[in-house]
């Protein structure tokens, strides 16, 4: 079974600081990768996703993530955070088999980001 | 607007009582899911359903039950057998393609507190 690790549970940054949130997964095959974000009081929403192609993917609100297959990683980055980026961020992985029946999206433990104004 | 509606948003329950959380979607999605969110543990899958009148256990199904009598509805019952029911519960849905690719849409969640 696949598992997903997010190394930082809590991150506190000042506005304009750069952000990198780590995500590693354990599955040797082909995967689809996601970052979801949950802003305070709002529903979980998709930030960005990687299925194939360019391993550097760009999402909404200036976020990007890089898939490094050799490291089983999919780290989330943003060059300059804003107070409005305060939220909880979840990495998620699903294995891509020929027959995906019964295979489910697996989430990491989440990282709470607080951006100080 | 199309989306997923969960109710109630907040719910308090006494120990020993069953409680049912509602989830309705008007996205015409075939697949629906229930996740439990606990601090530091991310989201864990309780049950999922890919077709009406059929559902499968997820990783932490013990103490929970579901039904899928209509395509748009997937209620979750937290029974008294669930040893630690206080949590945030998220409902999600997807197309069948989305179920394979991992693209889910989420509701706003229901927070259950057992007193």
PDB file of C-alpha atoms in Angstrom:
ATOM      1  CA  UNK A   1       0.000   0.000   0.000  1.00  0.00           C
ATOM      2  CA  UNK A   2       1.159   3.493  -0.735  1.00  0.00           C
ATOM      3  CA  UNK A   3       1.887   6.039   2.001  1.00  0.00           C
ATOM      4  CA  UNK A   4       2.546   9.776   1.940  1.00  0.00           C
ATOM      5  CA  UNK A   5       4.766  11.728   4.336  1.00  0.00           C
ATOM      6  CA  UNK A   6       4.715  15.461   4.894  1.00  0.00           C
ATOM      7  CA  UNK A   7       7.711  16.394   6.976  1.00  0.00           C
ATOM      8  CA  UNK A   8       6.562  19.666   8.467  1.00  0.00           C
ATOM      9  CA  UNK A   9       3.395  19.706  10.517  1.00  0.00           C
ATOM     10  CA  UNK A  10       3.522  23.419  11.273  1.00  0.00           C
ATOM     11  CA  UNK A  11       5.291  26.196   9.393  1.00  0.00           C
ATOM     12  CA  UNK A  12       5.335  29.868  10.351  1.00  0.00           C
ATOM     13  CA  UNK A  13       6.625  32.423   7.870  1.00  0.00           C
ATOM     14  CA  UNK A  14       6.612  36.171   7.468  1.00  0.00           C
ATOM     15  CA  UNK A  15       5.059  37.717   4.388  1.00  0.00           C
ATOM     16  CA  UNK A  16       7.353  37.715   1.352  1.00  0.00           C
ATOM     17  CA  UNK A  17       9.342  34.731   2.637  1.00  0.00           C
ATOM     18  CA  UNK A  18       9.820  31.767   0.342  1.00  0.00           C
ATOM     19  CA  UNK A  19       7.971  28.538   0.998  1.00  0.00           C
ATOM     20  CA  UNK A  20       8.842  24.923   0.410  1.00  0.00           C
ATOM     21  CA  UNK A  21       6.705  22.122   1.838  1.00  0.00           C
ATOM     22  CA  UNK A  22       8.051  18.610   1.568  1.00  0.00           C
ATOM     23  CA  UNK A  23       6.103  15.575   0.383  1.00  0.00           C
ATOM     24  CA  UNK A  24       7.443  12.058  -0.104  1.00  0.00           C
ATOM     25  CA  UNK A  25       5.528   8.959  -1.079  1.00  0.00           C
ATOM     26  CA  UNK A  26       6.254   5.275  -1.002  1.00  0.00           C
ATOM     27  CA  UNK A  27       5.217   3.508  -4.179  1.00  0.00           C
ATOM     28  CA  UNK A  28       7.571   2.270  -6.863  1.00  0.00           C
ATOM     29  CA  UNK A  29       5.203   2.515  -9.814  1.00  0.00           C
ATOM     30  CA  UNK A  30       3.600   5.304 -11.765  1.00  0.00           C
ATOM     31  CA  UNK A  31       1.612   7.799  -9.727  1.00  0.00           C
ATOM     32  CA  UNK A  32      -0.614  10.835 -10.000  1.00  0.00           C
ATOM     33  CA  UNK A  33       0.265  13.526  -7.465  1.00  0.00           C
ATOM     34  CA  UNK A  34      -1.758  16.331  -5.932  1.00  0.00           C
ATOM     35  CA  UNK A  35      -1.570  19.225  -3.552  1.00  0.00           C
ATOM     36  CA  UNK A  36      -4.832  20.258  -1.918  1.00  0.00           C
ATOM     37  CA  UNK A  37      -5.339  23.350   0.230  1.00  0.00           C
ATOM     38  CA  UNK A  38      -7.853  24.041   2.980  1.00  0.00           C
ATOM     39  CA  UNK A  39      -8.257  27.724   3.859  1.00  0.00           C
ATOM     40  CA  UNK A  40      -9.809  28.496   7.249  1.00  0.00           C
ATOM     41  CA  UNK A  41     -13.538  27.777   7.128  1.00  0.00           C
ATOM     42  CA  UNK A  42     -13.466  26.642   3.516  1.00  0.00           C
ATOM     43  CA  UNK A  43     -13.636  23.325   1.740  1.00  0.00           C
ATOM     44  CA  UNK A  44     -10.615  21.392   0.573  1.00  0.00           C
ATOM     45  CA  UNK A  45      -9.682  22.477  -2.931  1.00  0.00           C
ATOM     46  CA  UNK A  46      -7.185  21.408  -5.548  1.00  0.00           C
ATOM     47  CA  UNK A  47      -4.041  23.544  -5.720  1.00  0.00           C
ATOM     48  CA  UNK A  48      -2.208  21.645  -8.454  1.00  0.00           C
ATOM     49  CA  UNK A  49      -1.730  18.181  -9.887  1.00  0.00           C
ATOM     50  CA  UNK A  50       0.811  16.129 -11.804  1.00  0.00           C
ATOM     51  CA  UNK A  51      -0.130  13.267 -14.109  1.00  0.00           C
ATOM     52  CA  UNK A  52       2.684  13.192 -16.657  1.00  0.00           C
ATOM     53  CA  UNK A  53       4.927  15.442 -18.749  1.00  0.00           C
ATOM     54  CA  UNK A  54       6.873  18.402 -17.397  1.00  0.00           C
ATOM     55  CA  UNK A  55       7.751  17.540 -13.801  1.00  0.00           C
ATOM     56  CA  UNK A  56       7.479  21.196 -12.775  1.00  0.00           C
ATOM     57  CA  UNK A  57       3.791  21.997 -12.497  1.00  0.00           C
ATOM     58  CA  UNK A  58       2.211  25.336 -11.835  1.00  0.00           C
ATOM     59  CA  UNK A  59      -0.979  25.769  -9.891  1.00  0.00           C
ATOM     60  CA  UNK A  60      -3.204  28.546  -8.707  1.00  0.00           C
ATOM     61  CA  UNK A  61      -2.072  31.589  -6.697  1.00  0.00           C
ATOM     62  CA  UNK A  62       1.574  31.341  -7.733  1.00  0.00           C
ATOM     63  CA  UNK A  63       2.222  27.883  -6.312  1.00  0.00           C
ATOM     64  CA  UNK A  64       4.314  25.301  -8.102  1.00  0.00           C
ATOM     65  CA  UNK A  65       5.498  21.786  -7.352  1.00  0.00           C
ATOM     66  CA  UNK A  66       8.302  19.653  -8.708  1.00  0.00           C
ATOM     67  CA  UNK A  67       8.034  15.914  -9.171  1.00  0.00           C
ATOM     68  CA  UNK A  68      11.409  14.218  -8.651  1.00  0.00           C
ATOM     69  CA  UNK A  69      10.855  10.565  -9.458  1.00  0.00           C
ATOM     70  CA  UNK A  70      14.240   9.398  -8.152  1.00  0.00           C
ATOM     71  CA  UNK A  71      13.492  10.925  -4.759  1.00  0.00           C
ATOM     72  CA  UNK A  72       9.784   9.947  -4.677  1.00  0.00           C
ATOM     73  CA  UNK A  73       9.083  13.580  -3.886  1.00  0.00           C
ATOM     74  CA  UNK A  74       6.582  16.236  -4.890  1.00  0.00           C
ATOM     75  CA  UNK A  75       7.524  19.374  -2.961  1.00  0.00           C
ATOM     76  CA  UNK A  76       5.338  22.466  -3.036  1.00  0.00           C
ATOM     77  CA  UNK A  77       6.948  25.884  -3.477  1.00  0.00           C
ATOM     78  CA  UNK A  78       6.043  29.540  -3.619  1.00  0.00           C
ATOM     79  CA  UNK A  79       8.677  32.276  -3.982  1.00  0.00           C
ATOM     80  CA  UNK A  80       6.892  34.876  -1.857  1.00  0.00           C
ATOM     81  CA  UNK A  81       4.032  34.019   0.486  1.00  0.00           C
ATOM     82  CA  UNK A  82       1.174  36.276   1.451  1.00  0.00           C
ATOM     83  CA  UNK A  83      -0.928  36.430   4.586  1.00  0.00           C
ATOM     84  CA  UNK A  84      -3.813  34.970   2.543  1.00  0.00           C
ATOM     85  CA  UNK A  85      -1.792  31.761   2.033  1.00  0.00           C
ATOM     86  CA  UNK A  86      -2.438  30.839   5.658  1.00  0.00           C
ATOM     87  CA  UNK A  87      -4.057  27.422   5.351  1.00  0.00           C
ATOM     88  CA  UNK A  88      -3.501  23.709   5.722  1.00  0.00           C
ATOM     89  CA  UNK A  89      -1.841  21.967   2.791  1.00  0.00           C
ATOM     90  CA  UNK A  90      -2.221  18.292   1.939  1.00  0.00           C
ATOM     91  CA  UNK A  91      -0.167  16.206  -0.444  1.00  0.00           C
ATOM     92  CA  UNK A  92      -1.971  13.222  -2.008  1.00  0.00           C
ATOM     93  CA  UNK A  93      -0.983  10.322  -4.229  1.00  0.00           C
ATOM     94  CA  UNK A  94      -2.791   7.689  -6.237  1.00  0.00           C
ATOM     95  CA  UNK A  95      -1.053   4.789  -7.957  1.00  0.00           C
ATOM     96  CA  UNK A  96      -1.776   4.434 -11.651  1.00  0.00           C
ATOM     97  CA  UNK A  97      -2.349   0.804 -12.452  1.00  0.00           C
ATOM     98  CA  UNK A  98      -3.750  -0.581 -15.660  1.00  0.00           C
ATOM     99  CA  UNK A  99      -6.828  -1.459 -13.676  1.00  0.00           C
ATOM    100  CA  UNK A 100      -7.350   1.101 -10.932  1.00  0.00           C
ATOM    101  CA  UNK A 101     -10.355  -0.608  -9.427  1.00  0.00           C
ATOM    102  CA  UNK A 102     -10.206  -0.245  -5.665  1.00  0.00           C
ATOM    103  CA  UNK A 103      -7.145   1.965  -5.684  1.00  0.00           C
ATOM    104  CA  UNK A 104      -7.704   5.093  -3.644  1.00  0.00           C
ATOM    105  CA  UNK A 105      -6.202   8.533  -3.176  1.00  0.00           C
ATOM    106  CA  UNK A 106      -3.853   8.539  -0.145  1.00  0.00           C
ATOM    107  CA  UNK A 107      -3.241  11.760   1.784  1.00  0.00           C
ATOM    108  CA  UNK A 108      -0.304  12.961   3.810  1.00  0.00           C
ATOM    109  CA  UNK A 109      -0.767  14.248   7.349  1.00  0.00           C
ATOM    110  CA  UNK A 110      -1.021  17.867   6.294  1.00  0.00           C
ATOM    111  CA  UNK A 111       1.068  20.994   6.976  1.00  0.00           C
ATOM    112  CA  UNK A 112      -0.425  23.996   8.716  1.00  0.00           C
ATOM    113  CA  UNK A 113       1.070  27.183   7.300  1.00  0.00           C
ATOM    114  CA  UNK A 114       0.723  30.452   9.159  1.00  0.00           C
ATOM    115  CA  UNK A 115       1.902  33.599   7.417  1.00  0.00           C
ATOM    116  CA  UNK A 116       2.486  36.577   9.687  1.00  0.00           C
ATOM    117  CA  UNK A 117       1.596  39.953   8.168  1.00  0.00           C
TER     118      UNK A 117
ATOM    119  CA  UNK B   1     -24.261  26.242  -8.483  1.00  0.00           C
ATOM    120  CA  UNK B   2     -22.991  22.680  -8.660  1.00  0.00           C
ATOM    121  CA  UNK B   3     -21.337  21.318  -5.583  1.00  0.00           C
ATOM    122  CA  UNK B   4     -21.348  19.130  -2.526  1.00  0.00           C
ATOM    123  CA  UNK B   5     -23.443  20.003   0.501  1.00  0.00           C
ATOM    124  CA  UNK B   6     -22.739  18.538   3.896  1.00  0.00           C
ATOM    125  CA  UNK B   7     -24.972  18.976   6.909  1.00  0.00           C
ATOM    126  CA  UNK B   8     -24.923  19.719   9.696  1.00  0.00           C
ATOM    127  CA  UNK B   9     -21.761  21.792   9.869  1.00  0.00           C
ATOM    128  CA  UNK B  10     -21.425  21.245  13.598  1.00  0.00           C
ATOM    129  CA  UNK B  11     -22.908  18.432  15.628  1.00  0.00           C
ATOM    130  CA  UNK B  12     -22.713  17.467  19.271  1.00  0.00           C
ATOM    131  CA  UNK B  13     -23.555  13.986  20.433  1.00  0.00           C
ATOM    132  CA  UNK B  14     -23.693  12.186  23.716  1.00  0.00           C
ATOM    133  CA  UNK B  15     -21.754   8.979  24.089  1.00  0.00           C
ATOM    134  CA  UNK B  16     -23.765   5.941  23.070  1.00  0.00           C
ATOM    135  CA  UNK B  17     -25.832   7.751  20.442  1.00  0.00           C
ATOM    136  CA  UNK B  18     -25.748   7.139  16.720  1.00  0.00           C
ATOM    137  CA  UNK B  19     -25.588  10.187  14.478  1.00  0.00           C
ATOM    138  CA  UNK B  20     -26.045  10.554  10.726  1.00  0.00           C
ATOM    139  CA  UNK B  21     -24.150  13.071   8.593  1.00  0.00           C
ATOM    140  CA  UNK B  22     -25.697  14.110   5.321  1.00  0.00           C
ATOM    141  CA  UNK B  23     -23.885  14.508   1.994  1.00  0.00           C
ATOM    142  CA  UNK B  24     -25.623  15.573  -1.194  1.00  0.00           C
ATOM    143  CA  UNK B  25     -24.056  16.386  -4.572  1.00  0.00           C
ATOM    144  CA  UNK B  26     -25.558  17.853  -7.721  1.00  0.00           C
ATOM    145  CA  UNK B  27     -22.494  17.308  -9.894  1.00  0.00           C
ATOM    146  CA  UNK B  28     -23.908  14.109 -11.407  1.00  0.00           C
ATOM    147  CA  UNK B  29     -20.862  12.246 -10.106  1.00  0.00           C
ATOM    148  CA  UNK B  30     -20.969   8.467  -9.879  1.00  0.00           C
ATOM    149  CA  UNK B  31     -18.447   8.088  -7.059  1.00  0.00           C
ATOM    150  CA  UNK B  32     -18.767   9.411  -3.512  1.00  0.00           C
ATOM    151  CA  UNK B  33     -16.468   9.142  -0.517  1.00  0.00           C
ATOM    152  CA  UNK B  34     -16.304   9.794   3.207  1.00  0.00           C
ATOM    153  CA  UNK B  35     -13.044  10.832   4.823  1.00  0.00           C
ATOM    154  CA  UNK B  36     -12.172  11.519   8.426  1.00  0.00           C
ATOM    155  CA  UNK B  37      -9.701  14.315   9.187  1.00  0.00           C
ATOM    156  CA  UNK B  38      -7.719  14.347  12.434  1.00  0.00           C
ATOM    157  CA  UNK B  39      -4.874  16.752  13.276  1.00  0.00           C
ATOM    158  CA  UNK B  40      -1.552  15.437  12.009  1.00  0.00           C
ATOM    159  CA  UNK B  41      -3.108  12.388  10.358  1.00  0.00           C
ATOM    160  CA  UNK B  42      -4.415  13.907   7.182  1.00  0.00           C
ATOM    161  CA  UNK B  43      -7.513  12.425   5.607  1.00  0.00           C
ATOM    162  CA  UNK B  44      -8.344   8.776   6.051  1.00  0.00           C
ATOM    163  CA  UNK B  45     -10.918   6.992   3.922  1.00  0.00           C
ATOM    164  CA  UNK B  46     -13.945   5.566   5.740  1.00  0.00           C
ATOM    165  CA  UNK B  47     -16.200   4.340   2.918  1.00  0.00           C
ATOM    166  CA  UNK B  48     -16.647   4.920  -0.775  1.00  0.00           C
ATOM    167  CA  UNK B  49     -19.244   4.127  -3.390  1.00  0.00           C
ATOM    168  CA  UNK B  50     -18.929   4.047  -7.162  1.00  0.00           C
ATOM    169  CA  UNK B  51     -22.494   3.085  -7.990  1.00  0.00           C
ATOM    170  CA  UNK B  52     -25.923   3.254  -6.435  1.00  0.00           C
ATOM    171  CA  UNK B  53     -26.673   0.454  -3.955  1.00  0.00           C
ATOM    172  CA  UNK B  54     -23.015  -0.515  -3.718  1.00  0.00           C
ATOM    173  CA  UNK B  55     -20.246   0.692  -1.405  1.00  0.00           C
ATOM    174  CA  UNK B  56     -16.856  -0.461  -0.163  1.00  0.00           C
ATOM    175  CA  UNK B  57     -15.005  -0.142   3.118  1.00  0.00           C
ATOM    176  CA  UNK B  58     -12.054   2.167   3.281  1.00  0.00           C
ATOM    177  CA  UNK B  59      -9.149   2.064   5.721  1.00  0.00           C
ATOM    178  CA  UNK B  60     -11.111   2.918   8.875  1.00  0.00           C
ATOM    179  CA  UNK B  61     -14.679   1.648   8.361  1.00  0.00           C
ATOM    180  CA  UNK B  62     -15.166   0.134  11.819  1.00  0.00           C
ATOM    181  CA  UNK B  63     -17.941   1.879  13.753  1.00  0.00           C
ATOM    182  CA  UNK B  64     -19.376   3.556  10.651  1.00  0.00           C
ATOM    183  CA  UNK B  65     -22.115   2.669   8.181  1.00  0.00           C
ATOM    184  CA  UNK B  66     -23.275   4.182   4.880  1.00  0.00           C
ATOM    185  CA  UNK B  67     -26.006   3.811   2.304  1.00  0.00           C
ATOM    186  CA  UNK B  68     -26.240   4.814  -1.339  1.00  0.00           C
ATOM    187  CA  UNK B  69     -29.900   4.655  -2.305  1.00  0.00           C
ATOM    188  CA  UNK B  70     -29.654   7.610  -4.683  1.00  0.00           C
ATOM    189  CA  UNK B  71     -26.822   8.772  -6.907  1.00  0.00           C
ATOM    190  CA  UNK B  72     -26.734  12.215  -5.331  1.00  0.00           C
ATOM    191  CA  UNK B  73     -26.809  11.153  -1.688  1.00  0.00           C
ATOM    192  CA  UNK B  74     -24.308   9.272   0.509  1.00  0.00           C
ATOM    193  CA  UNK B  75     -25.142   9.612   4.232  1.00  0.00           C
ATOM    194  CA  UNK B  76     -22.691   8.444   6.884  1.00  0.00           C
ATOM    195  CA  UNK B  77     -23.826   7.063  10.233  1.00  0.00           C
ATOM    196  CA  UNK B  78     -21.381   7.246  13.106  1.00  0.00           C
ATOM    197  CA  UNK B  79     -22.467   4.486  15.442  1.00  0.00           C
ATOM    198  CA  UNK B  80     -21.911   4.073  19.147  1.00  0.00           C
ATOM    199  CA  UNK B  81     -19.378   1.379  18.253  1.00  0.00           C
ATOM    200  CA  UNK B  82     -16.956   4.015  16.938  1.00  0.00           C
ATOM    201  CA  UNK B  83     -14.499   4.397  19.810  1.00  0.00           C
ATOM    202  CA  UNK B  84     -13.208   7.873  19.005  1.00  0.00           C
ATOM    203  CA  UNK B  85     -15.835   9.633  16.903  1.00  0.00           C
ATOM    204  CA  UNK B  86     -14.881  13.263  17.608  1.00  0.00           C
ATOM    205  CA  UNK B  87     -13.426  14.451  14.306  1.00  0.00           C
ATOM    206  CA  UNK B  88     -13.939  16.490  11.172  1.00  0.00           C
ATOM    207  CA  UNK B  89     -15.738  14.511   8.462  1.00  0.00           C
ATOM    208  CA  UNK B  90     -15.351  15.311   4.776  1.00  0.00           C
ATOM    209  CA  UNK B  91     -17.515  14.061   1.944  1.00  0.00           C
ATOM    210  CA  UNK B  92     -16.183  14.026  -1.606  1.00  0.00           C
ATOM    211  CA  UNK B  93     -17.335  13.006  -5.042  1.00  0.00           C
ATOM    212  CA  UNK B  94     -15.817  12.325  -8.434  1.00  0.00           C
ATOM    213  CA  UNK B  95     -16.572  11.027 -11.878  1.00  0.00           C
ATOM    214  CA  UNK B  96     -15.534   7.424 -12.458  1.00  0.00           C
ATOM    215  CA  UNK B  97     -12.592   8.763 -14.443  1.00  0.00           C
ATOM    216  CA  UNK B  98     -11.784  11.020 -11.533  1.00  0.00           C
ATOM    217  CA  UNK B  99     -11.898   8.017  -9.215  1.00  0.00           C
ATOM    218  CA  UNK B 100      -9.092   6.447 -11.280  1.00  0.00           C
ATOM    219  CA  UNK B 101      -7.046   9.635 -11.679  1.00  0.00           C
ATOM    220  CA  UNK B 102      -7.586  10.889  -8.119  1.00  0.00           C
ATOM    221  CA  UNK B 103      -9.482  14.087  -8.911  1.00  0.00           C
ATOM    222  CA  UNK B 104     -11.991  14.539  -6.102  1.00  0.00           C
ATOM    223  CA  UNK B 105     -14.292  17.403  -5.177  1.00  0.00           C
ATOM    224  CA  UNK B 106     -14.898  18.057  -1.496  1.00  0.00           C
ATOM    225  CA  UNK B 107     -17.699  19.398   0.656  1.00  0.00           C
ATOM    226  CA  UNK B 108     -17.130  21.872   3.482  1.00  0.00           C
ATOM    227  CA  UNK B 109     -17.136  19.227   6.157  1.00  0.00           C
ATOM    228  CA  UNK B 110     -19.032  18.365   9.334  1.00  0.00           C
ATOM    229  CA  UNK B 111     -17.439  18.667  12.741  1.00  0.00           C
ATOM    230  CA  UNK B 112     -18.699  16.057  15.193  1.00  0.00           C
ATOM    231  CA  UNK B 113     -18.002  16.415  18.901  1.00  0.00           C
ATOM    232  CA  UNK B 114     -18.913  13.676  21.342  1.00  0.00           C
ATOM    233  CA  UNK B 115     -19.541  14.956  24.841  1.00  0.00           C
TER     234      UNK B 115
END
